[in-house]
Coordinates of C-alpha atoms in Angstrom, one line a residue:
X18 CA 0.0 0.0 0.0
X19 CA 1.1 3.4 -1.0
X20 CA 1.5 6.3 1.1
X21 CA 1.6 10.1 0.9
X22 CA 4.9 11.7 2.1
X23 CA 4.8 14.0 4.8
X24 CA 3.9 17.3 4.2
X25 CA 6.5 20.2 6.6
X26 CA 5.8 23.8 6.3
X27 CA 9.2 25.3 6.4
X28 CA 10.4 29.0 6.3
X29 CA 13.9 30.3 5.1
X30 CA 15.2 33.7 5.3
X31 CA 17.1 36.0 2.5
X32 CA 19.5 38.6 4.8
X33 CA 21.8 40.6 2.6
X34 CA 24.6 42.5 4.4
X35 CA 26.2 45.5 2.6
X36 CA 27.8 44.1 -0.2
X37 CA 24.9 43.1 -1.6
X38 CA 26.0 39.1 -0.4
X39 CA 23.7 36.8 1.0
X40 CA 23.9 34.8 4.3
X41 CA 24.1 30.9 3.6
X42 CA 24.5 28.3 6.0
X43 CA 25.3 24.5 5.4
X44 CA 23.7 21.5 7.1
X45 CA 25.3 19.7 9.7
X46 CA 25.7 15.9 9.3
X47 CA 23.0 15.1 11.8
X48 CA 20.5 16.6 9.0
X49 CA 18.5 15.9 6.3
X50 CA 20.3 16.1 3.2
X51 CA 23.8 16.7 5.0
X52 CA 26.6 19.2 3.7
X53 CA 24.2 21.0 1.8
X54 CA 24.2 24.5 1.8
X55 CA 20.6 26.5 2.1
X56 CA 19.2 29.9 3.8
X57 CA 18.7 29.9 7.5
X58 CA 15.6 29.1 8.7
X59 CA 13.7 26.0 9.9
X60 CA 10.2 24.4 10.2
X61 CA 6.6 26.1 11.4
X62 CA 5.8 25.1 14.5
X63 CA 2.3 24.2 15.6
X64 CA -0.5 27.0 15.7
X65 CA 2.5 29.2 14.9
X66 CA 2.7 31.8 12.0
X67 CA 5.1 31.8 9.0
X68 CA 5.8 35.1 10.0
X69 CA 6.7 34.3 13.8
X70 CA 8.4 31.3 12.4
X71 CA 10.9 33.1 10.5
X72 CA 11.7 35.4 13.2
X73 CA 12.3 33.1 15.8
X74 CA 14.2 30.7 13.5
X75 CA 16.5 33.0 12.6
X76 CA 17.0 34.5 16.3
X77 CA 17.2 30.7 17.1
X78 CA 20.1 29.8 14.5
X79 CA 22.0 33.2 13.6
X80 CA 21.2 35.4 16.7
X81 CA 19.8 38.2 14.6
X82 CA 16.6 39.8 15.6
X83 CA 14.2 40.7 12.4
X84 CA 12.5 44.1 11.8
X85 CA 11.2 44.0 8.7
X86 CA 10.2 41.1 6.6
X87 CA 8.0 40.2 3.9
X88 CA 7.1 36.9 1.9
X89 CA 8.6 37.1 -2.0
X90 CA 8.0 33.1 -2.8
X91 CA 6.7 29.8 -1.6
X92 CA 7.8 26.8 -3.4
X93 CA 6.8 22.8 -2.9
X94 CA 9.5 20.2 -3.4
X95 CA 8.9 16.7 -3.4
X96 CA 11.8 14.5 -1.5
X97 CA 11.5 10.7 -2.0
X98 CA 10.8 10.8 1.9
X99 CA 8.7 14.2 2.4
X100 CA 6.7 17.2 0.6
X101 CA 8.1 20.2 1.8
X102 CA 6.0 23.7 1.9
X103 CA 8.8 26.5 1.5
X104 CA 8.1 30.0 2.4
X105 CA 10.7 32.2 1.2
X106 CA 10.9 35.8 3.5
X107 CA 13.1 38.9 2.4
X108 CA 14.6 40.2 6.0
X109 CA 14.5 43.8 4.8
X110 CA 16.1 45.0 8.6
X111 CA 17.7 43.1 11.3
X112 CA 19.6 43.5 14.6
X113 CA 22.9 41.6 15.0
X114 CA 25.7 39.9 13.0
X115 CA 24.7 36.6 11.8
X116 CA 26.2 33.4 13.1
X117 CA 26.0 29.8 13.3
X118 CA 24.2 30.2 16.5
X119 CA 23.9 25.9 16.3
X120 CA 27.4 25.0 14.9
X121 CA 27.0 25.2 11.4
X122 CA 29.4 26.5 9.1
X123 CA 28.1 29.7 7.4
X124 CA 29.6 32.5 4.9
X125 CA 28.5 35.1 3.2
X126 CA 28.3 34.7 -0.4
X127 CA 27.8 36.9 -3.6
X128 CA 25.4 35.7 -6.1
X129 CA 27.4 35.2 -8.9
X130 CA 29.4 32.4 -6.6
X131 CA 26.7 30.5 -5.4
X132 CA 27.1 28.3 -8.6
X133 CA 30.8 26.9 -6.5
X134 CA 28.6 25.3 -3.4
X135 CA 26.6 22.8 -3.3
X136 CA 22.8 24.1 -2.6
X137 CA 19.7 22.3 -2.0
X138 CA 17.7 21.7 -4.7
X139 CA 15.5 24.6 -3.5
X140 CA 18.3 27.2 -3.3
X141 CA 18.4 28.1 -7.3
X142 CA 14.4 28.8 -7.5
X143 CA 15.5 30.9 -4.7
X144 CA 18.2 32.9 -6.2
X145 CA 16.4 33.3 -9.5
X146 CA 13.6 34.7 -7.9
X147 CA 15.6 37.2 -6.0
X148 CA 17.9 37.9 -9.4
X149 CA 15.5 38.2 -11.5
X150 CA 15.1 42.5 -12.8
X151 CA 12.0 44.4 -13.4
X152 CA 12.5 44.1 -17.2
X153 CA 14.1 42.7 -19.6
X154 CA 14.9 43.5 -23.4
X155 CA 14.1 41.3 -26.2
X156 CA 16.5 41.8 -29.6
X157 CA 15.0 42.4 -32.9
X158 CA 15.3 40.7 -36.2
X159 CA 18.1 41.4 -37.6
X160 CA 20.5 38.9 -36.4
X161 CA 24.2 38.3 -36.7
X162 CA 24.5 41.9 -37.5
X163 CA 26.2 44.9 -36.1
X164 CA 23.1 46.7 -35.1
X165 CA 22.0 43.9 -33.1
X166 CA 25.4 44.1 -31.4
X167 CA 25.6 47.3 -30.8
X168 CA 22.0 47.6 -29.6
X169 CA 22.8 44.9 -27.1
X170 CA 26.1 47.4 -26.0
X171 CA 23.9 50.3 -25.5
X172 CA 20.8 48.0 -23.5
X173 CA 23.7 47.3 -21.3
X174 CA 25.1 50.9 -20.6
X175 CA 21.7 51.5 -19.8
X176 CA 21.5 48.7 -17.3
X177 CA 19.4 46.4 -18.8
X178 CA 20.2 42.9 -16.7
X179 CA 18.4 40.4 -19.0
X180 CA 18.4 40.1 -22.8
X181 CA 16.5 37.3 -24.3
X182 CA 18.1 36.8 -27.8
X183 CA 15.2 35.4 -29.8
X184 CA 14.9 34.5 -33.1
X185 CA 13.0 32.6 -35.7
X186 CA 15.6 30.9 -37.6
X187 CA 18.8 29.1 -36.1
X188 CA 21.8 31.0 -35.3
X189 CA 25.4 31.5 -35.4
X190 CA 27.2 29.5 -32.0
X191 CA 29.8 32.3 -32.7
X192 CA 27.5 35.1 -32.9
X193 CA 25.6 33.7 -29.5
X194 CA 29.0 33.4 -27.8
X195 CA 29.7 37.1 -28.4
X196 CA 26.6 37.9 -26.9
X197 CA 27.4 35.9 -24.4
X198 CA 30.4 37.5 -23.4
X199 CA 28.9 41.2 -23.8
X200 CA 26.2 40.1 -21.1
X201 CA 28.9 38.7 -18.8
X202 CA 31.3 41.5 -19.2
X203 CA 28.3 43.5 -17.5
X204 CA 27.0 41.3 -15.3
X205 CA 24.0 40.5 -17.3
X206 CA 22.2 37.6 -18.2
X207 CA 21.5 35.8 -21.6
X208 CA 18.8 33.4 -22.3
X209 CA 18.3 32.3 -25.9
X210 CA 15.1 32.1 -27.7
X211 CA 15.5 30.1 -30.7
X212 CA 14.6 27.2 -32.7
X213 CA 16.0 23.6 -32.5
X214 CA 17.3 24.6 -28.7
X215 CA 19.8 21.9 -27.8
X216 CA 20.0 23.0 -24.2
X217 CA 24.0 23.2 -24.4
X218 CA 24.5 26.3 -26.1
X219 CA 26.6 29.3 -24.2
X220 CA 23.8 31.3 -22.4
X221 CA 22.1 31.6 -18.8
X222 CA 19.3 30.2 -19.6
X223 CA 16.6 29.5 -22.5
X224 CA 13.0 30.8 -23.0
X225 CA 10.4 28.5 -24.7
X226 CA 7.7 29.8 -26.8
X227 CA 4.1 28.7 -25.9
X228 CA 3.9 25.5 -29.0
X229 CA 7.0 24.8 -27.2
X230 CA 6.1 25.1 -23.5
X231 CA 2.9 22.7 -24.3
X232 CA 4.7 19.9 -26.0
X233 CA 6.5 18.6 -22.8
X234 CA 5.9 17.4 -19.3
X235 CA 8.6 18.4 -17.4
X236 CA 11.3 21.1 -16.9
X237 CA 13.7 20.4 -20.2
X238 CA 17.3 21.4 -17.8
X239 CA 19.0 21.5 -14.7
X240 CA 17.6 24.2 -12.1
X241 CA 21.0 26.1 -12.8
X242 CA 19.9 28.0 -15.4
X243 CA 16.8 30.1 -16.1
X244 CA 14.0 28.5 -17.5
X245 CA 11.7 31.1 -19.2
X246 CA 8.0 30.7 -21.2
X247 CA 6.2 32.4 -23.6
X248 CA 2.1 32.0 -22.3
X249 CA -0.9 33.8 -23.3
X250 CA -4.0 32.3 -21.3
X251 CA -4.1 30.6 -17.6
X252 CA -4.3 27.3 -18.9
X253 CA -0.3 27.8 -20.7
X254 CA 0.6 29.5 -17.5
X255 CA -0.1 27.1 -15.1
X256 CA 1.4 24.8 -17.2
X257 CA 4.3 26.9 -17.0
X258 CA 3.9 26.7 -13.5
X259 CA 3.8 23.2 -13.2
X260 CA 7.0 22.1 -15.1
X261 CA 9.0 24.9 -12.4
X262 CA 9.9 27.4 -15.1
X263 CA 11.4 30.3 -13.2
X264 CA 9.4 33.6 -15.0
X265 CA 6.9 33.7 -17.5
X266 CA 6.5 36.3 -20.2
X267 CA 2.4 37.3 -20.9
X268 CA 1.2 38.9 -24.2
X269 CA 0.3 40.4 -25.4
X270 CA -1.6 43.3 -23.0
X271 CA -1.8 46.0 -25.8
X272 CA -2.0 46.3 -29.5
X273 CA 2.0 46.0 -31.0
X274 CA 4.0 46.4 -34.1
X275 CA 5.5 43.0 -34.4
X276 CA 1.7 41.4 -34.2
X277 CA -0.5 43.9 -35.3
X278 CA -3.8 41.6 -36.1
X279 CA -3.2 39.7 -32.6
X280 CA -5.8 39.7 -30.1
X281 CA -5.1 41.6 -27.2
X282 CA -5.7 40.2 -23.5
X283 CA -5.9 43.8 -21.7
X284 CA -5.0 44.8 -18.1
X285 CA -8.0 43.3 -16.4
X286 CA -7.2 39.8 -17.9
X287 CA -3.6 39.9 -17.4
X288 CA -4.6 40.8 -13.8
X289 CA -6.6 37.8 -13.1
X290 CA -4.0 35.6 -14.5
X291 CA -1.6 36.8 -12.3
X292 CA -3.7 36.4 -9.2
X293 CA -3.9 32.7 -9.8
X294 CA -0.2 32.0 -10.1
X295 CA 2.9 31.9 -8.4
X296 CA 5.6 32.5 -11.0
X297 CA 6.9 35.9 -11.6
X298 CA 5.4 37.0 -14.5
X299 CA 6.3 39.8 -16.9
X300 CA 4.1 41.7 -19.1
X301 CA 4.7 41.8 -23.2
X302 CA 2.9 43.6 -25.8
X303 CA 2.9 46.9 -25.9
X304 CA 5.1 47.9 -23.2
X305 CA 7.2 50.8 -22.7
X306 CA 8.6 52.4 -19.5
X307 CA 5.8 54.7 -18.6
X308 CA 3.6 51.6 -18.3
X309 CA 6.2 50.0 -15.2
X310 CA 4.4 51.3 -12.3
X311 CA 0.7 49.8 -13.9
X312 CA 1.9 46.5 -14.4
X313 CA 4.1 45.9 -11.0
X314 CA 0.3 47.5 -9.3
X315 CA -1.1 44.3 -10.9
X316 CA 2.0 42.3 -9.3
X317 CA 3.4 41.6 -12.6
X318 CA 7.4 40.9 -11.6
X319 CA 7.8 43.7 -14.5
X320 CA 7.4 44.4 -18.3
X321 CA 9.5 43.2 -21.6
X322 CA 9.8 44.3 -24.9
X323 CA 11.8 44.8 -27.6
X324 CA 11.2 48.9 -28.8
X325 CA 10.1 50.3 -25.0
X326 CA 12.7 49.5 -22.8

């Protein structure tokens, strides 16, 4: 006879210090899932309040008192022996220097080195969530060109921290690589957009358009890299959803150039589709930088284009 695993509520904390690192800690060998390293934090007592919880687990375990806090994420993850609820908190203030209050090892780590420990499977949903910009710029058409290039150089001088190189027809490895190495050079991310994706190619991650997203049952790569969807209903976005992509792009909310004769979802739509889902999701179609405020009022994670941003 078959049995459900056990289901533990569990609460983790994200505490930044002023370099912008976060705090990890890593379990002891007396743990669950030993030598791994995670956020502080622990499991919800009885009758007691995610919100409590995190505060008195991390007094418990680092010694810090929190002051301001606010949930950015929960996650499920299913362990051969257990189902645990995660409940992911951003410590926005806190009293004290954090320790390893219990004899753990702990460190403080910027994000771009997380990749060099080993993290619970939980950790990278974590850190894309909490990496993840307010918008991001899609490129245009005309691929392996200079314009393309040099549009990429100027999204990055203006700060852009995610381009999402899409394109209808198979490119270049060369000309991805030197996109590549533009994003790195600025600390920026690449995910790549394109047909015949072999999941190999030199970027941070991939995007999936919605024909794409629908044809398969489960996440197509490792949780290191960003997994990104193209949806347009509820139905496509849960579905995102379900397969643990990391953001999903909706469109399109207005009228736009590229798809002129496309029907539109609007505002109030959008709105209601984000209400019933979890993933960040950014707004398409449409967008420009005036419209920013609007769509995070909806909690939309942000906007994307490719002519407003």
């Amino acid at each position: 006879m078959s049995h459900k695993n056990k289901s533990i509520e569990v609460v983790v904390g994200v505490m930044r210090n002023d370099n912008n690192e976060i705090f990890i800690t890593r379990r002891q060998i007396d743990q669950f899932m030993s030598g791994y390293w995670e956020l502080p934090g622990g499991k919800v007592e009885n009758k007691e309040s995610h919100s409590i919880a995190i505060m008195r687990e991390l007094y418990e375990e680092t010694g810090v008192t929190v002051k301001n806090h606010h949930l950015i994420q929960t996650i499920e993850h299913q362990y051969p022996q257990k189902t645990i609820n995660l409940s992911v908190f951003s410590i926005e203030k806190y009293d004290g220097a954090p320790l390893g209050n219990e004899g753990q090892e702990f460190c403080w780590c910027g994000i771009d080195k997380l990749k060099d420990y080993k993290l619970l499977p939980t950790m990278w949903k974590i850190i894309h969530r909490i990496c993840l910009p307010k918008s991001y710029w899609i490129t245009p058409d005309e691929h392996e060109s200079d314009l393309v290039i040099n549009q990429c150089k100027q999204r990055l001088r203006d700060g852009i921290k995610i381009i999402q190189l899409r394109s209808k027809s198979t490119l270049n490895n060369t000309y991805i690589e030197k996109i590549f190495t533009l994003c790195q050079l600025n600390q920026a991310k690449l995910i790549l957009n394109t047909p015949n994706k072999s999941f190999k190619e030199a970027c941070d991650g991939w995007h999936l358009t919605s024909n794409e997203l629908m044809e398969i049952k489960e996440r197509p790569f490792d949780e290191k890299k960003l997994f990104g969807a193209s949806v347009h209903n509820l139905n496509e976005a849960k579905h995102a959803e379900d397969i643990s992509a990391d953001y999903i792009s909706l469109s399109p909310i207005n009228e736009t150039l590229s798809h002129p004769n496309t029907g539109v979802l609007g505002w109030e739509n959008a709105s209601d589709i984000i209400n019933q889902c979890k993933t960040p999701i950014f707004l398409l179609g449409g967008m420009n930088k005036k419209l920013m405020d609007r769509a995070l009022s909806i909690g939309a994670q942000g906007i994307a284009g490719i002519r407003g941003l």
